Every structure is written in C-alpha cells, then in structure tokens.
Amino acid sequence: MILANKYRPKSFDEIVGQDHISKILSNSIKRDKVHHAYIFCGPSGVGKTTAARIFAYTLSSFLNSQDDSKDYEDSSHKILSDDSPDYIEIDAASNRGIEEIRHLKSEIRYKPLEGKYKFIVIDEAHGLTGAASEALLKMIEEPPGHAIFILCTTEVGKLKQTLFSRCISLRFHKVNPLVSQKRLREICDQEGIDIEDDALLDISRSSDGNVRLCIQYLETLSQSSSDGEKITKENVE
C-alpha cells in the first residue's frame, strides 16, 4: 500500500492542519445538529474527501452506540474501508452528466441498508454540467430524510450560488509546513525512514500546503535512496 493511503486519517484527531473543521463536525454530531448538506471547499490534498468519510463513519458510530438493540459497529467500519452500501462517493470530474445524477436520484430513494443515513459524497463537484447541477440542487432542496450530501470542491467559485443557501459551507486551508513536517516525521519513525529534519521541512515547503503531496514526495525520496543512506536536504533539492 502506498504511504498516502496507508496513513490516510481514520478519525478527526488524525486530520492534519484542519482543527476548525474537526471541531465543527464533531460538535455537530455530539449535539445532534447534523445538517443534510455540506460544501467542503479548499485546495487539493488537504483532507476534504477524507473528512467527509470520517464524518460519515463517526456519525454512524455515534448513532450505533445509542442503539442498544442492534450492533452496527461492523457496518460503521465498512465506511472507512469503502465497503458500505450506504456510503456513495462520486468523482464529478469523470461522472459529471445528467444521467449520473438521475441514477443517483433513483438510488437515494431507497432507505439505508445498515445504518440511519445514506451518505452521498461528490468530489470535484464544480465539474458537474449545468443540467446535472440543477438536478443535484433539486435533490438537496427536497432531500429524503435519510440522505446527507457532501460536496467537495477545489474551485468553489464554479458552484451554483443557490447551493450555498441550502448547504453548510466549510473552508479547508493549506497546511502550515511545520505541521506537515511533524506528520512526515511520525510516518518516518513508523516506517524506519532515516531523514534529516531540514529535509522534511523542505518537502513540506515544496508541496504548498498539500499533505498528500508531501507524503508522495517522501515516498519517492525513500525509494530513490540506497539502503542505510540518510536522506538529506541536498537529496530533496
């Protein structure tokens, strides 16, 4: 498994550099103030789709813990492993047309199979065509009670403005290089990668706040170095 997938966060505490997002979503679950539609906007590689998945998992686990009559723990974990029938993730960059949204509309009519909610995560939501965006807006305006929509986008200006009056909008930020450096050090310690702190800082700075890219750069460097060789700042440059 590549490092970016191996170390993908599995809880709000593990999301790097987005403490405000983790706090808002965690509190909404604890206080039973969950909205039916969200917009997660921000740069690439900062945790938008990861946060969507963790939100779905955490909400499902919380609701399951309140229900003593049934054990849904296994079904909650299926969300993290992308094996849940109640968690639908669509890449709008490649599934952007009206037919895909019509199929989604017919699919969400049915109640969840394993939990209380069915989660629909649309990545790169700004890529939807005009007709598809209108159809999605209609679904969000009149959602079934068991559906929660999360639209993730790197280009928030391309989304229909009418969506914002119907969704909770949360902005993700570029991650500070020092925060990324700390995360890379944790990964290196677990993977046994010998690397200088200055080298890790250079990797973090060169990725422009993109944590996923940081980890990809680290993996490339670790594979290009000889066994037993310490990775230095010069190697990164």
Steps between C-alpha positions, in 0.01 A plus 500: 500500500633843410577722800230760418234228528662315789509816712169648388328630817231282655374743766458874546805505730720374216400767245801730458469877519119528490415518870212745440333250264542209740356704787194619306412155368567323831283747690217473249493123557517525880227766511277327244519803269594319181398676178376318191751665261857631523753665270865422577716743304875553491826408322591150385645251745389664824242240609158590357390153387681344795305724739177405321571132552598550865188708560283221357682237707492702823132588466410138426704374795344759733146408398579131528628550855161652591313194375535216751275269301734463202872474436597714202872530581605285206284705264661823624850368430391408147481873425872541569586203280274625217285189531172645625181498290394815684806705401505621140800694368485647150782670309323779311808554284422175317131449590373848432188459287127505561468122461734435793301738720170342392640160594604644836151641552342160447755337728452730798124443503568170676565501872846415636571130533719505810469832682278804545647712219610460142801722423556647154846654450560679169868574442598784265136608508577809291552265203130417465328622185232768521214253473661265754550790744132594469394141566732480802363829634148360474604192702659717769194725514268203553719228654375175643534502877768230493742677261800718582680673212863615510631694200880529483661755272830674429326771295220630715433793266370259235222361719147635460445777753155359582675196652653711776162597648416132539835366623735555792824627342833411665835631372813287518837677503848428372698324773787682670839347404591445866179303553569290189858445614378360832268257318780388268728437801233276655479300177878474471528372856240230432647403161865510611591772249826676597467866400616840626249743650610769253427260215147443633445875527612547140255232387221674690581840355521371144153342514322833560279383787397174331545221758433218253771637270740523796460131567540414130826700486624321811425160346682593178808606697497189717485278191780687323745483794735209557447262791640648819551842341372803692286730289633855516388849406724471190315186390170690516639793301 
